[in-house]
JSON list of C-alpha atoms in Angstrom, two decimals:
[
{"chain": "A", "resi": 1, "resn": "ALA", "atom": "CA", "xyz": [-135.54, -144.27, -52.83]},
{"chain": "A", "resi": 2, "resn": "GLN", "atom": "CA", "xyz": [-135.00, -147.14, -54.99]},
{"chain": "A", "resi": 3, "resn": "THR", "atom": "CA", "xyz": [-132.01, -147.50, -57.37]},
{"chain": "A", "resi": 4, "resn": "VAL", "atom": "CA", "xyz": [-130.73, -149.56, -59.97]},
{"chain": "A", "resi": 5, "resn": "THR", "atom": "CA", "xyz": [-127.56, -149.68, -61.49]},
{"chain": "A", "resi": 6, "resn": "GLN", "atom": "CA", "xyz": [-126.13, -151.50, -64.61]},
{"chain": "A", "resi": 7, "resn": "SER", "atom": "CA", "xyz": [-122.37, -150.66, -65.29]},
{"chain": "A", "resi": 8, "resn": "GLN", "atom": "CA", "xyz": [-121.87, -152.51, -68.88]},
{"chain": "A", "resi": 9, "resn": "PRO", "atom": "CA", "xyz": [-123.27, -150.29, -71.46]},
{"chain": "A", "resi": 10, "resn": "GLU", "atom": "CA", "xyz": [-122.83, -153.10, -74.29]},
{"chain": "A", "resi": 11, "resn": "MET", "atom": "CA", "xyz": [-122.60, -156.71, -74.53]},
{"chain": "A", "resi": 12, "resn": "SER", "atom": "CA", "xyz": [-120.89, -158.64, -77.12]},
{"chain": "A", "resi": 13, "resn": "VAL", "atom": "CA", "xyz": [-121.01, -162.57, -77.22]},
{"chain": "A", "resi": 14, "resn": "GLN", "atom": "CA", "xyz": [-120.60, -165.03, -80.06]},
{"chain": "A", "resi": 15, "resn": "GLU", "atom": "CA", "xyz": [-123.71, -167.49, -80.94]},
{"chain": "A", "resi": 16, "resn": "ALA", "atom": "CA", "xyz": [-124.01, -170.16, -78.60]},
{"chain": "A", "resi": 17, "resn": "GLU", "atom": "CA", "xyz": [-121.09, -168.95, -75.76]},
{"chain": "A", "resi": 18, "resn": "THR", "atom": "CA", "xyz": [-122.86, -167.46, -72.58]},
{"chain": "A", "resi": 19, "resn": "VAL", "atom": "CA", "xyz": [-122.52, -164.48, -71.18]},
{"chain": "A", "resi": 20, "resn": "THR", "atom": "CA", "xyz": [-123.13, -162.36, -68.05]},
{"chain": "A", "resi": 21, "resn": "LEU", "atom": "CA", "xyz": [-124.67, -158.87, -67.15]},
{"chain": "A", "resi": 22, "resn": "SER", "atom": "CA", "xyz": [-124.39, -156.98, -63.84]},
{"chain": "A", "resi": 23, "resn": "CYS", "atom": "CA", "xyz": [-126.65, -155.58, -61.91]},
{"chain": "A", "resi": 24, "resn": "THR", "atom": "CA", "xyz": [-126.93, -153.39, -58.49]},
{"chain": "A", "resi": 25, "resn": "TYR", "atom": "CA", "xyz": [-129.36, -151.58, -56.33]},
{"chain": "A", "resi": 26, "resn": "ASP", "atom": "CA", "xyz": [-129.94, -149.55, -53.31]},
{"chain": "A", "resi": 27, "resn": "THR", "atom": "CA", "xyz": [-132.80, -149.89, -50.81]},
{"chain": "A", "resi": 28, "resn": "SER", "atom": "CA", "xyz": [-133.82, -149.96, -46.89]},
{"chain": "A", "resi": 29, "resn": "GLU", "atom": "CA", "xyz": [-136.49, -152.73, -48.37]},
{"chain": "A", "resi": 30, "resn": "SER", "atom": "CA", "xyz": [-136.72, -156.02, -46.78]},
{"chain": "A", "resi": 31, "resn": "ASN", "atom": "CA", "xyz": [-138.76, -157.57, -49.09]},
{"chain": "A", "resi": 32, "resn": "TYR", "atom": "CA", "xyz": [-139.15, -156.78, -53.01]},
{"chain": "A", "resi": 33, "resn": "TYR", "atom": "CA", "xyz": [-139.17, -158.36, -55.86]},
{"chain": "A", "resi": 34, "resn": "LEU", "atom": "CA", "xyz": [-136.52, -158.30, -59.04]},
{"chain": "A", "resi": 35, "resn": "PHE", "atom": "CA", "xyz": [-137.03, -158.31, -62.82]},
{"chain": "A", "resi": 36, "resn": "TRP", "atom": "CA", "xyz": [-134.83, -158.49, -65.82]},
{"chain": "A", "resi": 37, "resn": "TYR", "atom": "CA", "xyz": [-136.59, -157.67, -68.63]},
{"chain": "A", "resi": 38, "resn": "LYS", "atom": "CA", "xyz": [-135.54, -157.86, -72.50]},
{"chain": "A", "resi": 39, "resn": "GLN", "atom": "CA", "xyz": [-135.96, -155.19, -75.34]},
{"chain": "A", "resi": 40, "resn": "PRO", "atom": "CA", "xyz": [-135.39, -155.81, -79.03]},
{"chain": "A", "resi": 41, "resn": "PRO", "atom": "CA", "xyz": [-135.75, -153.71, -82.04]},
{"chain": "A", "resi": 42, "resn": "SER", "atom": "CA", "xyz": [-139.32, -154.35, -82.13]},
{"chain": "A", "resi": 43, "resn": "ARG", "atom": "CA", "xyz": [-138.98, -151.90, -78.85]},
{"chain": "A", "resi": 44, "resn": "GLN", "atom": "CA", "xyz": [-141.69, -154.13, -76.80]},
{"chain": "A", "resi": 45, "resn": "MET", "atom": "CA", "xyz": [-140.78, -154.83, -73.35]},
{"chain": "A", "resi": 46, "resn": "ILE", "atom": "CA", "xyz": [-140.38, -158.44, -72.05]},
{"chain": "A", "resi": 47, "resn": "LEU", "atom": "CA", "xyz": [-140.41, -160.10, -69.14]},
{"chain": "A", "resi": 48, "resn": "VAL", "atom": "CA", "xyz": [-137.19, -162.55, -69.01]},
{"chain": "A", "resi": 49, "resn": "ILE", "atom": "CA", "xyz": [-136.87, -163.69, -65.21]},
{"chain": "A", "resi": 50, "resn": "ARG", "atom": "CA", "xyz": [-137.89, -162.61, -62.52]},
{"chain": "A", "resi": 51, "resn": "GLN", "atom": "CA", "xyz": [-136.11, -163.06, -58.20]},
{"chain": "A", "resi": 52, "resn": "GLU", "atom": "CA", "xyz": [-137.80, -162.55, -55.03]},
{"chain": "A", "resi": 53, "resn": "ALA", "atom": "CA", "xyz": [-135.68, -161.69, -52.67]},
{"chain": "A", "resi": 54, "resn": "TYR", "atom": "CA", "xyz": [-136.79, -164.15, -49.46]},
{"chain": "A", "resi": 55, "resn": "LYS", "atom": "CA", "xyz": [-135.97, -166.73, -51.93]},
{"chain": "A", "resi": 56, "resn": "GLN", "atom": "CA", "xyz": [-132.16, -167.28, -51.17]},
{"chain": "A", "resi": 57, "resn": "GLN", "atom": "CA", "xyz": [-132.34, -170.37, -54.57]},
{"chain": "A", "resi": 58, "resn": "ASN", "atom": "CA", "xyz": [-131.28, -168.39, -57.93]},
{"chain": "A", "resi": 59, "resn": "ALA", "atom": "CA", "xyz": [-134.10, -168.10, -60.74]},
{"chain": "A", "resi": 60, "resn": "THR", "atom": "CA", "xyz": [-133.57, -170.33, -63.89]},
{"chain": "A", "resi": 61, "resn": "GLU", "atom": "CA", "xyz": [-135.95, -169.43, -67.23]},
{"chain": "A", "resi": 62, "resn": "ASN", "atom": "CA", "xyz": [-134.27, -171.99, -69.85]},
{"chain": "A", "resi": 63, "resn": "ARG", "atom": "CA", "xyz": [-131.11, -170.68, -70.62]},
{"chain": "A", "resi": 64, "resn": "PHE", "atom": "CA", "xyz": [-131.06, -167.55, -68.89]},
{"chain": "A", "resi": 65, "resn": "SER", "atom": "CA", "xyz": [-129.95, -167.52, -65.20]},
{"chain": "A", "resi": 66, "resn": "VAL", "atom": "CA", "xyz": [-129.91, -165.31, -62.13]},
{"chain": "A", "resi": 67, "resn": "ASN", "atom": "CA", "xyz": [-126.90, -165.25, -59.25]},
{"chain": "A", "resi": 68, "resn": "PHE", "atom": "CA", "xyz": [-128.55, -163.07, -56.69]},
{"chain": "A", "resi": 69, "resn": "GLN", "atom": "CA", "xyz": [-126.66, -162.39, -54.21]},
{"chain": "A", "resi": 70, "resn": "LYS", "atom": "CA", "xyz": [-129.71, -159.65, -51.02]},
{"chain": "A", "resi": 71, "resn": "ALA", "atom": "CA", "xyz": [-126.42, -158.93, -49.13]},
{"chain": "A", "resi": 72, "resn": "ALA", "atom": "CA", "xyz": [-124.68, -157.41, -51.72]},
{"chain": "A", "resi": 73, "resn": "LYS", "atom": "CA", "xyz": [-127.85, -156.54, -53.43]},
{"chain": "A", "resi": 74, "resn": "SER", "atom": "CA", "xyz": [-125.97, -157.66, -56.53]},
{"chain": "A", "resi": 75, "resn": "PHE", "atom": "CA", "xyz": [-128.58, -159.41, -58.96]},
{"chain": "A", "resi": 76, "resn": "SER", "atom": "CA", "xyz": [-126.70, -161.07, -62.03]},
{"chain": "A", "resi": 77, "resn": "LEU", "atom": "CA", "xyz": [-128.15, -162.26, -65.55]},
{"chain": "A", "resi": 78, "resn": "LYS", "atom": "CA", "xyz": [-126.54, -165.34, -67.16]},
{"chain": "A", "resi": 79, "resn": "ILE", "atom": "CA", "xyz": [-127.11, -166.31, -70.70]},
{"chain": "A", "resi": 80, "resn": "SER", "atom": "CA", "xyz": [-125.61, -169.69, -72.33]},
{"chain": "A", "resi": 81, "resn": "ASP", "atom": "CA", "xyz": [-125.76, -171.14, -74.98]},
{"chain": "A", "resi": 82, "resn": "SER", "atom": "CA", "xyz": [-126.46, -167.14, -76.45]},
{"chain": "A", "resi": 83, "resn": "GLN", "atom": "CA", "xyz": [-128.66, -167.64, -79.59]},
{"chain": "A", "resi": 84, "resn": "LEU", "atom": "CA", "xyz": [-129.08, -164.45, -82.39]},
{"chain": "A", "resi": 85, "resn": "GLY", "atom": "CA", "xyz": [-132.72, -163.59, -81.36]},
{"chain": "A", "resi": 86, "resn": "ASP", "atom": "CA", "xyz": [-131.02, -163.34, -77.79]},
{"chain": "A", "resi": 87, "resn": "THR", "atom": "CA", "xyz": [-129.76, -159.55, -79.17]},
{"chain": "A", "resi": 88, "resn": "ALA", "atom": "CA", "xyz": [-131.32, -157.33, -77.12]},
{"chain": "A", "resi": 89, "resn": "MET", "atom": "CA", "xyz": [-131.46, -154.60, -74.40]},
{"chain": "A", "resi": 90, "resn": "TYR", "atom": "CA", "xyz": [-131.70, -155.86, -70.91]},
{"chain": "A", "resi": 91, "resn": "PHE", "atom": "CA", "xyz": [-133.00, -153.67, -68.49]},
{"chain": "A", "resi": 92, "resn": "CYS", "atom": "CA", "xyz": [-132.49, -154.49, -64.64]},
{"chain": "A", "resi": 93, "resn": "ALA", "atom": "CA", "xyz": [-135.60, -153.82, -62.84]},
{"chain": "A", "resi": 94, "resn": "PHE", "atom": "CA", "xyz": [-136.67, -153.22, -58.69]},
{"chain": "A", "resi": 95, "resn": "ILE", "atom": "CA", "xyz": [-139.78, -153.45, -57.36]},
{"chain": "A", "resi": 96, "resn": "PRO", "atom": "CA", "xyz": [-140.22, -153.50, -53.36]},
{"chain": "A", "resi": 97, "resn": "ILE", "atom": "CA", "xyz": [-143.37, -155.46, -51.63]},
{"chain": "A", "resi": 98, "resn": "LYS", "atom": "CA", "xyz": [-145.76, -153.01, -49.90]},
{"chain": "A", "resi": 99, "resn": "ALA", "atom": "CA", "xyz": [-149.58, -152.26, -48.63]},
{"chain": "A", "resi": 100, "resn": "ALA", "atom": "CA", "xyz": [-149.60, -149.84, -51.62]},
{"chain": "A", "resi": 101, "resn": "GLY", "atom": "CA", "xyz": [-147.70, -147.57, -54.11]},
{"chain": "A", "resi": 102, "resn": "ASN", "atom": "CA", "xyz": [-145.36, -150.14, -55.61]},
{"chain": "A", "resi": 103, "resn": "LYS", "atom": "CA", "xyz": [-143.78, -148.58, -59.55]},
{"chain": "A", "resi": 104, "resn": "LEU", "atom": "CA", "xyz": [-140.94, -150.86, -60.71]},
{"chain": "A", "resi": 105, "resn": "THR", "atom": "CA", "xyz": [-137.86, -149.27, -61.08]},
{"chain": "A", "resi": 106, "resn": "PHE", "atom": "CA", "xyz": [-135.22, -149.71, -63.89]},
{"chain": "A", "resi": 107, "resn": "GLY", "atom": "CA", "xyz": [-131.28, -149.52, -64.14]},
{"chain": "A", "resi": 108, "resn": "GLY", "atom": "CA", "xyz": [-129.87, -147.88, -67.74]},
{"chain": "A", "resi": 109, "resn": "GLY", "atom": "CA", "xyz": [-129.76, -151.06, -69.63]},
{"chain": "A", "resi": 110, "resn": "THR", "atom": "CA", "xyz": [-127.39, -152.78, -71.15]},
{"chain": "A", "resi": 111, "resn": "ARG", "atom": "CA", "xyz": [-127.22, -153.35, -74.99]},
{"chain": "A", "resi": 112, "resn": "VAL", "atom": "CA", "xyz": [-126.04, -157.93, -76.24]},
{"chain": "A", "resi": 113, "resn": "LEU", "atom": "CA", "xyz": [-124.79, -158.34, -79.52]},
{"chain": "A", "resi": 114, "resn": "VAL", "atom": "CA", "xyz": [-125.03, -162.15, -80.05]},
{"chain": "A", "resi": 115, "resn": "LYS", "atom": "CA", "xyz": [-122.18, -162.19, -83.64]},
{"chain": "A", "resi": 116, "resn": "PRO", "atom": "CA", "xyz": [-122.28, -165.76, -85.28]},
{"chain": "B", "resi": 1, "resn": "ASN", "atom": "CA", "xyz": [-156.93, -162.35, -73.55]},
{"chain": "B", "resi": 2, "resn": "ALA", "atom": "CA", "xyz": [-155.53, -159.52, -74.81]},
{"chain": "B", "resi": 3, "resn": "GLY", "atom": "CA", "xyz": [-152.31, -157.99, -73.28]},
{"chain": "B", "resi": 4, "resn": "VAL", "atom": "CA", "xyz": [-151.86, -154.14, -73.52]},
{"chain": "B", "resi": 5, "resn": "MET", "atom": "CA", "xyz": [-152.72, -151.86, -76.66]},
{"chain": "B", "resi": 6, "resn": "GLN", "atom": "CA", "xyz": [-150.95, -148.42, -76.93]},
{"chain": "B", "resi": 7, "resn": "ASN", "atom": "CA", "xyz": [-151.74, -146.29, -79.41]},
{"chain": "B", "resi": 8, "resn": "PRO", "atom": "CA", "xyz": [-151.11, -144.84, -81.84]},
{"chain": "B", "resi": 9, "resn": "ARG", "atom": "CA", "xyz": [-147.63, -146.31, -82.77]},
{"chain": "B", "resi": 10, "resn": "HIS", "atom": "CA", "xyz": [-146.40, -143.64, -83.59]},
{"chain": "B", "resi": 11, "resn": "LEU", "atom": "CA", "xyz": [-147.48, -140.14, -83.21]},
{"chain": "B", "resi": 12, "resn": "VAL", "atom": "CA", "xyz": [-145.42, -137.31, -84.82]},
{"chain": "B", "resi": 13, "resn": "ARG", "atom": "CA", "xyz": [-146.74, -133.71, -83.99]},
{"chain": "B", "resi": 14, "resn": "ARG", "atom": "CA", "xyz": [-144.80, -130.13, -84.74]},
{"chain": "B", "resi": 15, "resn": "ARG", "atom": "CA", "xyz": [-144.54, -128.10, -81.92]},
{"chain": "B", "resi": 16, "resn": "GLY", "atom": "CA", "xyz": [-146.92, -126.54, -79.91]},
{"chain": "B", "resi": 17, "resn": "GLN", "atom": "CA", "xyz": [-149.37, -129.12, -80.21]},
{"chain": "B", "resi": 18, "resn": "GLU", "atom": "CA", "xyz": [-151.60, -131.51, -78.06]},
{"chain": "B", "resi": 19, "resn": "ALA", "atom": "CA", "xyz": [-150.55, -135.53, -77.90]},
{"chain": "B", "resi": 20, "resn": "ARG", "atom": "CA", "xyz": [-152.62, -138.12, -76.18]},
{"chain": "B", "resi": 21, "resn": "LEU", "atom": "CA", "xyz": [-151.25, -141.33, -76.06]},
{"chain": "B", "resi": 22, "resn": "ARG", "atom": "CA", "xyz": [-153.72, -143.94, -75.01]},
{"chain": "B", "resi": 23, "resn": "CYS", "atom": "CA", "xyz": [-153.61, -147.52, -73.21]},
{"chain": "B", "resi": 24, "resn": "SER", "atom": "CA", "xyz": [-156.28, -150.19, -72.62]},
{"chain": "B", "resi": 25, "resn": "PRO", "atom": "CA", "xyz": [-154.42, -152.39, -69.84]},
{"chain": "B", "resi": 26, "resn": "VAL", "atom": "CA", "xyz": [-155.10, -156.33, -69.63]},
{"chain": "B", "resi": 27, "resn": "LYS", "atom": "CA", "xyz": [-158.31, -157.07, -68.78]},
{"chain": "B", "resi": 28, "resn": "GLY", "atom": "CA", "xyz": [-158.76, -157.19, -65.31]},
{"chain": "B", "resi": 29, "resn": "HIS", "atom": "CA", "xyz": [-155.10, -155.39, -64.53]},
{"chain": "B", "resi": 30, "resn": "SER", "atom": "CA", "xyz": [-156.52, -151.95, -62.25]},
{"chain": "B", "resi": 31, "resn": "HIS", "atom": "CA", "xyz": [-153.04, -150.21, -61.76]},
{"chain": "B", "resi": 32, "resn": "VAL", "atom": "CA", "xyz": [-151.28, -148.82, -64.85]},
{"chain": "B", "resi": 33, "resn": "TYR", "atom": "CA", "xyz": [-148.16, -147.43, -65.22]},
{"chain": "B", "resi": 34, "resn": "TRP", "atom": "CA", "xyz": [-146.36, -144.89, -67.67]},
{"chain": "B", "resi": 35, "resn": "TYR", "atom": "CA", "xyz": [-142.50, -145.10, -68.82]},
{"chain": "B", "resi": 36, "resn": "ARG", "atom": "CA", "xyz": [-140.48, -142.34, -70.75]},
{"chain": "B", "resi": 37, "resn": "GLN", "atom": "CA", "xyz": [-137.31, -143.63, -72.90]},
{"chain": "B", "resi": 38, "resn": "LEU", "atom": "CA", "xyz": [-134.86, -141.32, -74.80]},
{"chain": "B", "resi": 39, "resn": "PRO", "atom": "CA", "xyz": [-132.84, -143.08, -76.34]},
{"chain": "B", "resi": 40, "resn": "GLU", "atom": "CA", "xyz": [-130.73, -145.24, -75.34]},
{"chain": "B", "resi": 41, "resn": "GLU", "atom": "CA", "xyz": [-131.74, -145.28, -72.31]},
{"chain": "B", "resi": 42, "resn": "GLY", "atom": "CA", "xyz": [-133.42, -146.79, -69.26]},
{"chain": "B", "resi": 43, "resn": "LEU", "atom": "CA", "xyz": [-137.72, -146.49, -69.13]},
{"chain": "B", "resi": 44, "resn": "LYS", "atom": "CA", "xyz": [-138.00, -143.48, -66.37]},
{"chain": "B", "resi": 45, "resn": "PHE", "atom": "CA", "xyz": [-141.29, -143.92, -64.37]},
{"chain": "B", "resi": 46, "resn": "MET", "atom": "CA", "xyz": [-143.56, -140.81, -64.69]},
{"chain": "B", "resi": 47, "resn": "VAL", "atom": "CA", "xyz": [-147.60, -142.18, -63.64]},
{"chain": "B", "resi": 48, "resn": "TYR", "atom": "CA", "xyz": [-149.35, -144.26, -61.27]},
{"chain": "B", "resi": 49, "resn": "LEU", "atom": "CA", "xyz": [-152.72, -144.82, -61.51]},
{"chain": "B", "resi": 50, "resn": "GLN", "atom": "CA", "xyz": [-155.83, -146.32, -60.39]},
{"chain": "B", "resi": 51, "resn": "LYS", "atom": "CA", "xyz": [-158.95, -145.81, -61.74]},
{"chain": "B", "resi": 52, "resn": "GLU", "atom": "CA", "xyz": [-160.10, -142.75, -61.30]},
{"chain": "B", "resi": 53, "resn": "ASN", "atom": "CA", "xyz": [-157.10, -142.54, -59.29]},
{"chain": "B", "resi": 54, "resn": "ILE", "atom": "CA", "xyz": [-153.61, -140.54, -59.68]},
{"chain": "B", "resi": 55, "resn": "ILE", "atom": "CA", "xyz": [-151.96, -142.54, -56.93]},
{"chain": "B", "resi": 56, "resn": "ASP", "atom": "CA", "xyz": [-148.05, -141.31, -57.75]},
{"chain": "B", "resi": 57, "resn": "GLU", "atom": "CA", "xyz": [-146.76, -138.98, -60.12]},
{"chain": "B", "resi": 58, "resn": "SER", "atom": "CA", "xyz": [-143.68, -137.55, -59.25]},
{"chain": "B", "resi": 59, "resn": "GLY", "atom": "CA", "xyz": [-141.88, -138.71, -62.11]},
{"chain": "B", "resi": 60, "resn": "MET", "atom": "CA", "xyz": [-144.37, -136.48, -63.96]},
{"chain": "B", "resi": 61, "resn": "PRO", "atom": "CA", "xyz": [-143.03, -132.88, -65.15]},
{"chain": "B", "resi": 62, "resn": "LYS", "atom": "CA", "xyz": [-145.28, -130.30, -63.16]},
{"chain": "B", "resi": 63, "resn": "GLU", "atom": "CA", "xyz": [-146.07, -128.29, -66.67]},
{"chain": "B", "resi": 64, "resn": "ARG", "atom": "CA", "xyz": [-147.28, -129.15, -70.06]},
{"chain": "B", "resi": 65, "resn": "PHE", "atom": "CA", "xyz": [-148.44, -133.12, -68.96]},
{"chain": "B", "resi": 66, "resn": "SER", "atom": "CA", "xyz": [-151.43, -134.90, -67.26]},
{"chain": "B", "resi": 67, "resn": "ALA", "atom": "CA", "xyz": [-152.57, -138.78, -67.11]},
{"chain": "B", "resi": 68, "resn": "GLU", "atom": "CA", "xyz": [-156.54, -140.03, -66.29]},
{"chain": "B", "resi": 69, "resn": "PHE", "atom": "CA", "xyz": [-157.32, -143.43, -66.26]},
{"chain": "B", "resi": 70, "resn": "PRO", "atom": "CA", "xyz": [-161.62, -142.72, -65.97]},
{"chain": "B", "resi": 71, "resn": "LYS", "atom": "CA", "xyz": [-164.00, -145.28, -64.46]},
{"chain": "B", "resi": 72, "resn": "GLU", "atom": "CA", "xyz": [-164.75, -146.42, -68.53]},
{"chain": "B", "resi": 73, "resn": "GLY", "atom": "CA", "xyz": [-161.78, -146.09, -71.77]},
{"chain": "B", "resi": 74, "resn": "PRO", "atom": "CA", "xyz": [-158.29, -145.63, -71.40]},
{"chain": "B", "resi": 75, "resn": "SER", "atom": "CA", "xyz": [-155.83, -144.68, -70.19]},
{"chain": "B", "resi": 76, "resn": "ILE", "atom": "CA", "xyz": [-154.44, -140.99, -71.23]},
{"chain": "B", "resi": 77, "resn": "LEU", "atom": "CA", "xyz": [-151.56, -139.65, -71.60]},
{"chain": "B", "resi": 78, "resn": "ARG", "atom": "CA", "xyz": [-151.72, -135.86, -72.05]},
{"chain": "B", "resi": 79, "resn": "ILE", "atom": "CA", "xyz": [-148.71, -133.95, -73.06]},
{"chain": "B", "resi": 80, "resn": "GLN", "atom": "CA", "xyz": [-149.45, -129.98, -74.26]},
{"chain": "B", "resi": 81, "resn": "GLN", "atom": "CA", "xyz": [-147.98, -127.46, -76.05]},
{"chain": "B", "resi": 82, "resn": "VAL", "atom": "CA", "xyz": [-145.32, -130.05, -76.92]},
{"chain": "B", "resi": 83, "resn": "VAL", "atom": "CA", "xyz": [-141.46, -129.85, -77.56]},
{"chain": "B", "resi": 84, "resn": "ARG", "atom": "CA", "xyz": [-138.75, -131.37, -79.40]},
{"chain": "B", "resi": 85, "resn": "GLY", "atom": "CA", "xyz": [-137.44, -132.55, -75.44]},
{"chain": "B", "resi": 86, "resn": "ASP", "atom": "CA", "xyz": [-140.64, -134.31, -75.62]},
{"chain": "B", "resi": 87, "resn": "SER", "atom": "CA", "xyz": [-139.94, -136.81, -78.16]},
{"chain": "B", "resi": 88, "resn": "ALA", "atom": "CA", "xyz": [-138.69, -140.13, -76.48]},
{"chain": "B", "resi": 89, "resn": "ALA", "atom": "CA", "xyz": [-140.68, -142.85, -76.32]},
{"chain": "B", "resi": 90, "resn": "TYR", "atom": "CA", "xyz": [-143.70, -143.94, -74.28]},
{"chain": "B", "resi": 91, "resn": "PHE", "atom": "CA", "xyz": [-145.00, -147.06, -72.55]},
{"chain": "B", "resi": 92, "resn": "CYS", "atom": "CA", "xyz": [-147.58, -148.00, -70.45]},
{"chain": "B", "resi": 93, "resn": "ALA", "atom": "CA", "xyz": [-147.64, -150.97, -67.85]},
{"chain": "B", "resi": 94, "resn": "SER", "atom": "CA", "xyz": [-150.28, -152.99, -66.86]},
{"chain": "B", "resi": 95, "resn": "SER", "atom": "CA", "xyz": [-150.55, -154.85, -63.65]},
{"chain": "B", "resi": 96, "resn": "PRO", "atom": "CA", "xyz": [-152.89, -156.68, -61.12]},
{"chain": "B", "resi": 97, "resn": "PRO", "atom": "CA", "xyz": [-154.27, -155.27, -57.73]},
{"chain": "B", "resi": 98, "resn": "VAL", "atom": "CA", "xyz": [-151.95, -155.07, -54.83]},
{"chain": "B", "resi": 99, "resn": "GLY", "atom": "CA", "xyz": [-150.42, -158.03, -53.63]},
{"chain": "B", "resi": 100, "resn": "GLN", "atom": "CA", "xyz": [-149.46, -159.98, -57.18]},
{"chain": "B", "resi": 101, "resn": "GLU", "atom": "CA", "xyz": [-146.72, -158.07, -58.17]},
{"chain": "B", "resi": 102, "resn": "ASN", "atom": "CA", "xyz": [-144.65, -161.01, -58.21]},
{"chain": "B", "resi": 103, "resn": "TYR", "atom": "CA", "xyz": [-145.78, -161.23, -62.36]},
{"chain": "B", "resi": 104, "resn": "GLY", "atom": "CA", "xyz": [-144.51, -158.17, -62.93]},
{"chain": "B", "resi": 105, "resn": "TYR", "atom": "CA", "xyz": [-145.78, -155.54, -65.06]},
{"chain": "B", "resi": 106, "resn": "THR", "atom": "CA", "xyz": [-147.65, -156.08, -68.83]},
{"chain": "B", "resi": 107, "resn": "PHE", "atom": "CA", "xyz": [-146.42, -153.86, -70.82]},
{"chain": "B", "resi": 108, "resn": "GLY", "atom": "CA", "xyz": [-147.75, -152.01, -74.64]},
{"chain": "B", "resi": 109, "resn": "SER", "atom": "CA", "xyz": [-145.49, -151.60, -77.07]},
{"chain": "B", "resi": 110, "resn": "GLY", "atom": "CA", "xyz": [-145.44, -147.88, -76.38]},
{"chain": "B", "resi": 111, "resn": "THR", "atom": "CA", "xyz": [-145.89, -144.80, -78.50]},
{"chain": "B", "resi": 112, "resn": "ARG", "atom": "CA", "xyz": [-142.91, -142.94, -80.14]},
{"chain": "B", "resi": 113, "resn": "LEU", "atom": "CA", "xyz": [-143.23, -139.93, -79.69]},
{"chain": "B", "resi": 114, "resn": "THR", "atom": "CA", "xyz": [-141.58, -137.49, -82.67]},
{"chain": "B", "resi": 115, "resn": "VAL", "atom": "CA", "xyz": [-142.14, -133.72, -82.01]},
{"chain": "B", "resi": 116, "resn": "VAL", "atom": "CA", "xyz": [-141.04, -131.89, -85.63]}
]
């Protein structure tokens, strides 16, 4: 079974500064995808960024980037130039790539508060 | 192309009543997943369905909970004889067929169930 751990329940950051959220996972699978989802107060789950395990290059999406360390099973998210609209819960998620029966497993989340 | 549609957005039930939550997946998506989110927690997997088939219900409580995804119409999550502990946000997600998981899931906005 896969597990995803987010060790930081809450983080606060000043507007325009950078914050890094940690995520570790445990799996015996060799091929998988990793995701970061954002959940603002509206409750909508929004895909922020994804990473293929077989790609060494770290994914980036505008102000969001990841540091993927496969050997360490670590997948951190960096939010640069933080904006007030980044205030939300952030969830790390994992999905193995198999022939069938795939499902997303989520971490417990990190609440990010961007202060003006 | 509409996203995942869940209704109702809010549902209030008295203890002992039945709750029916509906989910219409993204057009062309053949896989549906239900997750439960308790306050201040991450999303917990409940059940994974394809049309007319339950693929994985390992996260579903053994009693009072059932799910279906008929050939025609939305997926339904049914909770019979609700108790206060069932109060949570229930999210539905859909995904394309196997082999396209790199796109991640598309989530609905969730149904918040309150049992009074």
